PDB file of C-alpha atoms and ligand atoms in Angstrom:
ATOM      1  CA  MET A  10       5.517   1.785 -20.656  1.00 66.00           C
ATOM      2  CA  GLU A  11       4.742  -1.716 -22.107  1.00 86.00           C
ATOM      3  CA  ILE A  12       2.717  -3.550 -19.781  1.00 95.00           C
ATOM      4  CA  SER A  13       1.829  -7.238 -20.038  1.00 96.00           C
ATOM      5  CA  THR A  14       1.524  -7.448 -16.487  1.00 98.00           C
ATOM      6  CA  ILE A  15      -0.025  -6.026 -13.359  1.00 98.00           C
ATOM      7  CA  ALA A  16       0.925  -7.164  -9.529  1.00 98.00           C
ATOM      8  CA  VAL A  17      -1.790  -5.221  -7.388  1.00 98.00           C
ATOM      9  CA  ILE A  18      -0.705  -6.645  -3.140  1.00 98.00           C
ATOM     10  CA  MET A  19      -3.050  -5.629  -0.594  1.00 99.00           C
ATOM     11  CA  ALA A  20      -2.793  -6.272   3.033  1.00 98.00           C
ATOM     12  CA  MET A  21      -6.515  -6.995   3.882  1.00 98.00           C
ATOM     13  CA  ALA A  22      -9.446  -8.878   2.890  1.00 98.00           C
ATOM     14  CA  GLU A  23     -12.326  -5.687   3.257  1.00 98.00           C
ATOM     15  CA  GLU A  24      -9.822  -3.683   0.982  1.00 98.00           C
ATOM     16  CA  ALA A  25      -9.584  -6.324  -1.596  1.00 98.00           C
ATOM     17  CA  GLU A  26     -13.162  -7.344  -1.933  1.00 98.00           C
ATOM     18  CA  PRO A  27     -14.554  -4.713  -3.948  1.00 98.00           C
ATOM     19  CA  PHE A  28     -11.486  -4.809  -6.161  1.00 98.00           C
ATOM     20  CA  ILE A  29     -12.493  -8.734  -6.986  1.00 98.00           C
ATOM     21  CA  ARG A  30     -15.490  -8.308  -7.251  1.00 98.00           C
ATOM     22  CA  GLU A  31     -15.541  -5.609  -9.144  1.00 97.00           C
ATOM     23  CA  MET A  32     -12.994  -6.733 -11.687  1.00 97.00           C
ATOM     24  CA  GLY A  33     -14.552 -11.017 -11.725  1.00 97.00           C
ATOM     25  CA  LEU A  34     -10.917 -11.678 -10.017  1.00 98.00           C
ATOM     26  CA  GLU A  35     -10.604 -15.705  -9.200  1.00 98.00           C
ATOM     27  CA  PRO A  36      -8.413 -16.582  -6.644  1.00 98.00           C
ATOM     28  CA  VAL A  37      -5.417 -19.277  -8.415  1.00 96.00           C
ATOM     29  CA  GLU A  38      -4.289 -21.343  -5.866  1.00 85.00           C
ATOM     30  CA  PRO A  39      -1.619 -23.454  -4.562  1.00 82.00           C
ATOM     31  CA  VAL A  40       0.907 -20.611  -6.265  1.00 92.00           C
ATOM     32  CA  PHE A  41       3.372 -20.055  -2.995  1.00 96.00           C
ATOM     33  CA  ASP A  42       4.773 -21.940  -0.275  1.00 97.00           C
ATOM     34  CA  SER A  43       1.871 -23.643   1.370  1.00 95.00           C
ATOM     35  CA  ARG A  44       2.824 -22.634   4.711  1.00 96.00           C
ATOM     36  CA  LEU A  45       2.226 -19.336   3.699  1.00 97.00           C
ATOM     37  CA  PRO A  46      -0.678 -16.892   3.769  1.00 98.00           C
ATOM     38  CA  MET A  47      -0.053 -14.774   1.275  1.00 98.00           C
ATOM     39  CA  GLU A  48      -3.736 -15.453  -1.301  1.00 98.00           C
ATOM     40  CA  VAL A  49      -3.805 -14.985  -4.657  1.00 98.00           C
ATOM     41  CA  PHE A  50      -6.130 -14.196  -7.106  1.00 98.00           C
ATOM     42  CA  GLU A  51      -5.614 -13.453 -11.416  1.00 98.00           C
ATOM     43  CA  GLY A  52      -7.703 -12.107 -14.318  1.00 98.00           C
ATOM     44  CA  LYS A  53      -7.700  -9.266 -16.595  1.00 97.00           C
ATOM     45  CA  ALA A  54      -6.927  -5.513 -17.270  1.00 95.00           C
ATOM     46  CA  GLY A  55      -7.445  -4.992 -21.142  1.00 93.00           C
ATOM     47  CA  THR A  56      -4.622  -8.142 -22.814  1.00 93.00           C
ATOM     48  CA  ALA A  57      -1.999  -7.494 -19.195  1.00 96.00           C
ATOM     49  CA  ASP A  58      -2.345  -9.442 -16.992  1.00 97.00           C
ATOM     50  CA  LEU A  59      -3.306  -8.834 -14.090  1.00 98.00           C
ATOM     51  CA  VAL A  60      -2.834 -11.167 -10.214  1.00 98.00           C
ATOM     52  CA  LEU A  61      -3.657 -10.269  -6.989  1.00 98.00           C
ATOM     53  CA  ILE A  62      -1.665 -10.798  -4.045  1.00 98.00           C
ATOM     54  CA  VAL A  63      -3.485  -9.892  -0.764  1.00 98.00           C
ATOM     55  CA  GLY A  64      -2.140 -10.664   2.528  1.00 98.00           C
ATOM     56  CA  GLY A  65      -3.559 -13.617   3.310  1.00 98.00           C
ATOM     57  CA  LYS A  66      -4.804 -14.577   7.678  1.00 98.00           C
ATOM     58  CA  ASP A  67      -1.760 -14.822  10.204  1.00 98.00           C
ATOM     59  CA  PRO A  68      -1.443 -18.373  10.642  1.00 97.00           C
ATOM     60  CA  ARG A  69      -0.560 -17.898  14.762  1.00 98.00           C
ATOM     61  CA  HIS A  70      -3.623 -15.188  15.353  1.00 98.00           C
ATOM     62  CA  GLY A  71      -6.139 -15.849  12.554  1.00 98.00           C
ATOM     63  CA  VAL A  72      -6.219 -11.902  11.920  1.00 98.00           C
ATOM     64  CA  ASP A  73      -5.469 -10.567   8.370  1.00 98.00           C
ATOM     65  CA  SER A  74      -1.497 -10.416   7.973  1.00 98.00           C
ATOM     66  CA  VAL A  75      -1.359  -6.435   7.791  1.00 98.00           C
ATOM     67  CA  ALA A  76       2.173  -4.064   8.610  1.00 98.00           C
ATOM     68  CA  THR A  77       6.014  -4.241   7.025  1.00 98.00           C
ATOM     69  CA  GLN A  78       6.814  -8.129   7.370  1.00 98.00           C
ATOM     70  CA  PRO A  79       4.188  -9.632   4.593  1.00 98.00           C
ATOM     71  CA  ALA A  80       4.412  -6.577   2.740  1.00 98.00           C
ATOM     72  CA  THR A  81       7.971  -7.293   2.087  1.00 98.00           C
ATOM     73  CA  LEU A  82       7.105 -10.940   1.497  1.00 98.00           C
ATOM     74  CA  ALA A  83       4.092  -9.988  -0.325  1.00 98.00           C
ATOM     75  CA  ALA A  84       6.435  -7.723  -2.869  1.00 98.00           C
ATOM     76  CA  TYR A  85       9.034 -10.432  -3.059  1.00 98.00           C
ATOM     77  CA  LEU A  86       7.119 -13.334  -4.147  1.00 98.00           C
ATOM     78  CA  ALA A  87       4.759 -11.212  -6.514  1.00 98.00           C
ATOM     79  CA  ILE A  88       8.331 -10.351  -8.373  1.00 98.00           C
ATOM     80  CA  GLU A  89       9.855 -13.209  -8.469  1.00 98.00           C
ATOM     81  CA  ARG A  90       6.781 -15.532  -9.154  1.00 98.00           C
ATOM     82  CA  PHE A  91       5.187 -12.593 -12.146  1.00 98.00           C
ATOM     83  CA  ASN A  92       8.219 -10.612 -12.499  1.00 98.00           C
ATOM     84  CA  PRO A  93       5.507  -7.641 -13.286  1.00 98.00           C
ATOM     85  CA  ASP A  94       6.402  -4.671 -15.317  1.00 98.00           C
ATOM     86  CA  LEU A  95       3.994  -2.577 -12.710  1.00 98.00           C
ATOM     87  CA  LEU A  96       3.504  -3.133  -9.110  1.00 98.00           C
ATOM     88  CA  ILE A  97       1.167  -1.312  -7.066  1.00 98.00           C
ATOM     89  CA  ASN A  98       0.489  -1.444  -3.264  1.00 99.00           C
ATOM     90  CA  ALA A  99      -3.189   0.129  -3.355  1.00 99.00           C
ATOM     91  CA  GLY A 100      -4.633   0.096   0.708  1.00 98.00           C
ATOM     92  CA  THR A 101      -6.173   2.197   3.053  1.00 98.00           C
ATOM     93  CA  ALA A 102      -3.948   4.986   4.946  1.00 98.00           C
ATOM     94  CA  GLY A 103      -4.431   8.491   7.570  1.00 98.00           C
ATOM     95  CA  GLY A 104      -4.934  11.397   6.767  1.00 98.00           C
ATOM     96  CA  PHE A 105      -4.146  15.078   8.031  1.00 98.00           C
ATOM     97  CA  ARG A 106      -7.217  16.823   8.035  1.00 97.00           C
ATOM     98  CA  ALA A 107      -4.379  19.939   8.219  1.00 97.00           C
ATOM     99  CA  ARG A 108      -3.056  18.877   4.971  1.00 97.00           C
ATOM    100  CA  GLY A 109      -6.329  18.321   3.209  1.00 97.00           C
ATOM    101  CA  ALA A 110      -7.071  14.870   4.267  1.00 98.00           C
ATOM    102  CA  GLU A 111     -11.386  13.715   4.197  1.00 98.00           C
ATOM    103  CA  ILE A 112     -12.529  10.707   4.916  1.00 98.00           C
ATOM    104  CA  GLY A 113     -12.990   8.640   1.377  1.00 98.00           C
ATOM    105  CA  ASP A 114      -9.918  11.006  -0.639  1.00 98.00           C
ATOM    106  CA  VAL A 115      -7.380   8.558  -2.641  1.00 98.00           C
ATOM    107  CA  TYR A 116      -4.447   9.553  -2.903  1.00 98.00           C
ATOM    108  CA  MET A 117      -0.835   8.479  -5.089  1.00 98.00           C
ATOM    109  CA  GLY A 118       2.280   8.115  -4.058  1.00 98.00           C
ATOM    110  CA  ALA A 119       4.275  11.050  -5.046  1.00 98.00           C
ATOM    111  CA  ASP A 120       8.129  11.925  -5.078  1.00 98.00           C
ATOM    112  CA  CYS A 121       9.729   9.148  -2.734  1.00 98.00           C
ATOM    113  CA  ILE A 122       7.821   6.686  -0.028  1.00 98.00           C
ATOM    114  CA  ARG A 123       9.381   7.052   3.856  1.00 98.00           C
ATOM    115  CA  PHE A 124       9.335   5.099   6.962  1.00 98.00           C
ATOM    116  CA  HIS A 125       8.298   7.498  10.690  1.00 98.00           C
ATOM    117  CA  ASP A 126       9.922   4.637  12.451  1.00 98.00           C
ATOM    118  CA  ARG A 127      12.486   3.179  12.027  1.00 98.00           C
ATOM    119  CA  ARG A 128      14.868   5.684  14.223  1.00 96.00           C
ATOM    120  CA  ILE A 129      18.428   4.646  13.853  1.00 97.00           C
ATOM    121  CA  PRO A 130      20.625   8.015  15.461  1.00 96.00           C
ATOM    122  CA  ILE A 131      23.417   6.491  14.190  1.00 96.00           C
ATOM    123  CA  PRO A 132      25.854   8.270  11.548  1.00 93.00           C
ATOM    124  CA  GLY A 133      25.110   6.800   8.063  1.00 89.00           C
ATOM    125  CA  MET A 134      21.952   4.632   9.374  1.00 97.00           C
ATOM    126  CA  GLU A 135      19.757   7.654  10.063  1.00 97.00           C
ATOM    127  CA  ALA A 136      18.706   7.887   6.773  1.00 97.00           C
ATOM    128  CA  TYR A 137      18.745   4.213   5.360  1.00 98.00           C
ATOM    129  CA  GLY A 138      16.033   4.176   8.489  1.00 98.00           C
ATOM    130  CA  VAL A 139      13.704   6.807   6.787  1.00 98.00           C
ATOM    131  CA  GLY A 140      14.186   4.970   3.466  1.00 98.00           C
ATOM    132  CA  SER A 141      12.957   7.748   0.971  1.00 98.00           C
ATOM    133  CA  TYR A 142      12.224   5.544  -1.516  1.00 98.00           C
ATOM    134  CA  PRO A 143      11.928   7.879  -5.266  1.00 98.00           C
ATOM    135  CA  VAL A 144       8.922   6.502  -6.851  1.00 97.00           C
ATOM    136  CA  PRO A 145       7.665   6.339 -10.524  1.00 97.00           C
ATOM    137  CA  GLU A 146       5.771  10.639 -11.307  1.00 95.00           C
ATOM    138  CA  PHE A 147       3.178   8.377 -13.380  1.00 95.00           C
ATOM    139  CA  ARG A 148       2.475  12.059 -14.909  1.00 91.00           C
ATOM    140  CA  GLY A 149      -0.932  13.085 -16.226  1.00 95.00           C
ATOM    141  CA  LEU A 150      -2.474   9.721 -13.523  1.00 97.00           C
ATOM    142  CA  ALA A 151      -3.097  11.790 -11.089  1.00 97.00           C
ATOM    143  CA  SER A 152      -5.204  14.513 -12.609  1.00 97.00           C
ATOM    144  CA  ALA A 153      -7.143  12.209 -15.336  1.00 97.00           C
ATOM    145  CA  LEU A 154      -8.484  10.645 -12.684  1.00 97.00           C
ATOM    146  CA  GLY A 155      -8.806  12.687  -9.737  1.00 97.00           C
ATOM    147  CA  LEU A 156      -6.300  11.541  -6.953  1.00 98.00           C
ATOM    148  CA  LYS A 157      -5.009  13.593  -4.850  1.00 98.00           C
ATOM    149  CA  ARG A 158      -0.987  13.358  -4.362  1.00 98.00           C
ATOM    150  CA  GLY A 159       1.279  13.013  -0.984  1.00 98.00           C
ATOM    151  CA  ILE A 160       3.996  11.469   0.098  1.00 98.00           C
ATOM    152  CA  ILE A 161       3.297   8.162   2.284  1.00 98.00           C
ATOM    153  CA  SER A 162       4.835   7.345   5.443  1.00 98.00           C
ATOM    154  CA  THR A 163       5.076   3.576   6.753  1.00 98.00           C
ATOM    155  CA  GLY A 164       4.735   2.746  10.279  1.00 98.00           C
ATOM    156  CA  ASN A 165       4.267  -1.156  12.111  1.00 98.00           C
ATOM    157  CA  SER A 166       1.685   0.641  14.207  1.00 98.00           C
ATOM    158  CA  LEU A 167      -2.213   2.374  13.439  1.00 98.00           C
ATOM    159  CA  ASP A 168      -2.074   4.176  16.742  1.00 96.00           C
ATOM    160  CA  MET A 169       0.621   7.425  16.903  1.00 96.00           C
ATOM    161  CA  VAL A 170       3.357   8.819  19.444  1.00 96.00           C
ATOM    162  CA  PRO A 171       4.545  11.801  19.920  1.00 96.00           C
ATOM    163  CA  GLU A 172       7.632  10.618  18.061  1.00 97.00           C
ATOM    164  CA  ASP A 173       6.209   8.822  15.060  1.00 97.00           C
ATOM    165  CA  LEU A 174       3.995  12.562  14.781  1.00 97.00           C
ATOM    166  CA  GLU A 175       7.518  13.847  14.394  1.00 97.00           C
ATOM    167  CA  ARG A 176       9.035  12.084  12.297  1.00 98.00           C
ATOM    168  CA  LEU A 177       5.627  12.033  10.239  1.00 98.00           C
ATOM    169  CA  THR A 178       6.202  16.238   9.697  1.00 98.00           C
ATOM    170  CA  ALA A 179      10.000  15.719   9.093  1.00 98.00           C
ATOM    171  CA  ASN A 180       8.609  13.430   6.418  1.00 98.00           C
ATOM    172  CA  GLY A 181       6.077  15.928   4.521  1.00 98.00           C
ATOM    173  CA  ALA A 182       3.666  13.365   4.849  1.00 98.00           C
ATOM    174  CA  ASP A 183       0.669  13.481   3.839  1.00 98.00           C
ATOM    175  CA  VAL A 184      -0.482   9.425   3.867  1.00 98.00           C
ATOM    176  CA  LYS A 185       0.124   7.024   7.455  1.00 98.00           C
ATOM    177  CA  GLU A 186      -0.453   3.345   6.497  1.00 98.00           C
ATOM    178  CA  MET A 187       1.692   0.986   7.260  1.00 98.00           C
ATOM    179  CA  GLU A 188       3.011  -0.601   3.773  1.00 98.00           C
ATOM    180  CA  ALA A 189       3.848   0.679   1.247  1.00 99.00           C
ATOM    181  CA  ALA A 190       7.641   1.667   2.554  1.00 99.00           C
ATOM    182  CA  ALA A 191       8.257  -1.842   2.850  1.00 99.00           C
ATOM    183  CA  ILE A 192       7.459  -2.524  -0.243  1.00 99.00           C
ATOM    184  CA  ALA A 193       8.915   0.279  -2.236  1.00 99.00           C
ATOM    185  CA  TRP A 194      12.197  -0.899  -1.005  1.00 98.00           C
ATOM    186  CA  VAL A 195      11.365  -3.945  -2.748  1.00 98.00           C
ATOM    187  CA  ALA A 196      10.344  -2.549  -6.117  1.00 98.00           C
ATOM    188  CA  ASP A 197      13.872   0.298  -5.468  1.00 98.00           C
ATOM    189  CA  LEU A 198      15.789  -3.077  -5.083  1.00 98.00           C
ATOM    190  CA  TYR A 199      14.476  -4.917  -8.412  1.00 98.00           C
ATOM    191  CA  GLN A 200      13.936  -1.140 -10.183  1.00 98.00           C
ATOM    192  CA  VAL A 201       9.832  -2.284 -10.795  1.00 98.00           C
ATOM    193  CA  PRO A 202       8.065   1.056 -11.562  1.00 98.00           C
ATOM    194  CA  LEU A 203       5.958   1.065  -7.945  1.00 98.00           C
ATOM    195  CA  LEU A 204       3.024   2.903  -7.988  1.00 98.00           C
ATOM    196  CA  ALA A 205       1.374   3.510  -4.153  1.00 98.00           C
ATOM    197  CA  LEU A 206      -2.691   4.689  -3.875  1.00 98.00           C
ATOM    198  CA  LYS A 207      -4.826   5.067  -0.134  1.00 98.00           C
ATOM    199  CA  SER A 208      -7.632   5.607   0.632  1.00 98.00           C
ATOM    200  CA  ILE A 209      -8.570   7.445   3.598  1.00 98.00           C
ATOM    201  CA  THR A 210     -10.190   5.880   6.726  1.00 98.00           C
ATOM    202  CA  ASP A 211      -9.068   7.886   9.623  1.00 98.00           C
ATOM    203  CA  LEU A 212      -7.132  11.400  10.463  1.00 98.00           C
ATOM    204  CA  VAL A 213      -5.072  11.017  12.629  1.00 97.00           C
ATOM    205  CA  ASP A 214      -5.028  14.352  13.613  1.00 95.00           C
ATOM    206  CA  THR A 215      -8.473  14.971  15.800  1.00 95.00           C
ATOM    207  CA  GLU A 216      -9.976  13.930  18.570  1.00 94.00           C
ATOM    208  CA  THR A 217     -10.880  10.449  17.359  1.00 95.00           C
ATOM    209  CA  PRO A 218      -9.765   7.781  18.312  1.00 96.00           C
ATOM    210  CA  THR A 219      -7.765   6.444  15.156  1.00 97.00           C
ATOM    211  CA  GLN A 220      -8.798   2.691  15.283  1.00 97.00           C
ATOM    212  CA  ASP A 221     -12.563   3.525  15.583  1.00 97.00           C
ATOM    213  CA  GLU A 222     -13.091   6.271  12.557  1.00 98.00           C
ATOM    214  CA  PHE A 223     -10.473   3.190  10.797  1.00 98.00           C
ATOM    215  CA  LEU A 224     -13.275   0.800  11.747  1.00 98.00           C
ATOM    216  CA  ALA A 225     -16.233   3.073  10.948  1.00 98.00           C
ATOM    217  CA  ASN A 226     -14.873   4.247   7.645  1.00 98.00           C
ATOM    218  CA  LEU A 227     -13.034   0.790   5.759  1.00 98.00           C
ATOM    219  CA  ALA A 228     -15.881  -0.331   4.021  1.00 98.00           C
ATOM    220  CA  LEU A 229     -16.743   2.860   2.074  1.00 98.00           C
ATOM    221  CA  ALA A 230     -12.720   3.976   1.210  1.00 98.00           C
ATOM    222  CA  SER A 231     -12.604  -0.035   0.437  1.00 98.00           C
ATOM    223  CA  GLU A 232     -15.215   1.405  -2.483  1.00 98.00           C
ATOM    224  CA  ALA A 233     -13.543   4.577  -3.332  1.00 98.00           C
ATOM    225  CA  LEU A 234     -10.021   2.962  -3.622  1.00 98.00           C
ATOM    226  CA  GLN A 235     -11.291   0.145  -5.919  1.00 98.00           C
ATOM    227  CA  GLU A 236     -12.787   2.559  -8.204  1.00 98.00           C
ATOM    228  CA  LYS A 237      -9.572   4.902  -8.458  1.00 98.00           C
ATOM    229  CA  LEU A 238      -7.532   0.955  -8.662  1.00 98.00           C
ATOM    230  CA  ILE A 239      -9.638   0.107 -11.642  1.00 98.00           C
ATOM    231  CA  ALA A 240      -9.581   3.670 -13.130  1.00 98.00           C
ATOM    232  CA  ALA A 241      -5.367   3.380 -12.665  1.00 98.00           C
ATOM    233  CA  ILE A 242      -5.069   0.025 -14.086  1.00 98.00           C
ATOM    234  CA  ALA A 243      -7.332   0.816 -17.299  1.00 97.00           C
ATOM    235  CA  TYR A 244      -4.460   3.790 -17.743  1.00 96.00           C
ATOM    236  CA  CYS A 245      -2.038   1.907 -17.401  1.00 94.00           C
ATOM    237  CA  ALA A 246      -2.465  -0.601 -19.309  1.00 92.00           C
ATOM    238  CA  ALA A 247      -4.182   1.450 -22.179  1.00 87.00           C
TER     239      ALA A 247
HETATM  240  N1  LIG B 323      -4.740   2.418   8.182  1.00 54.08           N
HETATM  241  C1  LIG B 323      -5.304   3.018   8.031  1.00 54.08           C
HETATM  242  N2  LIG B 323      -5.095   4.072   8.588  1.00 54.08           N
HETATM  243  C2  LIG B 323      -4.389   3.971   9.177  1.00 54.08           C
HETATM  244  C3  LIG B 323      -3.435   5.176  10.167  1.00 54.08           C
HETATM  245  N3  LIG B 323      -4.580   5.919  10.786  1.00 54.08           N
HETATM  246  N4  LIG B 323      -2.080   4.643  10.323  1.00 54.08           N
HETATM  247  C4  LIG B 323      -1.678   3.336   9.673  1.00 54.08           C
HETATM  248  N5  LIG B 323      -1.942   2.706   8.843  1.00 54.08           N
HETATM  249  C5  LIG B 323      -3.700   3.100   8.905  1.00 54.08           C
END
């Protein structure tokens, strides 16, 4: 794949900070309509142009614009404005101890990306709700970088109700997070290859409250993410 532009989408400022620092990315403004919260940073990866879109602060609530609506919008803006050859969604996620996950592991999304909280029990709509957007294989990438490969499942909640767990299990999920399927939907519409990298902050099948484990491990997981993200960009742009 000939790559001249890579666009990376990240939801939270704290997730993105180590990546911005290590790559020496510079903020650019204004890129999008000034009423939108998304922030844009630019740099180079070898000869390729590298652009990072971060969700930014929600203007009404003053917190990072996480979850699927901002992710959909960021993906649309990234593709329309920068026409990337490769889209990368990097972020943090919950993992499953029973499926071998450990805090700080970085997963590469494999096979397809699904939703676990769009339950539409109407014939034909069920599969639409789950999504199952295919992602490229990126042959050799996971083993070269020491990434785990797994199915990513997306929902709009950090915590989990019993129906979510049922759907995560049905989805074959290794990774539970809040943006990838929304971005995968846009990438699929535009036929832009999507690489999803997710660093584990919490184990959802343990007794520890997710939010406590998430906050305790956010910095550590964001550092692990930055390392693998930079290596993946170098691998893809080479
Ligand atoms: N991001 C980090 N941990 C998560 C979890 N357990 N669920 C959804 N998104 C997450």
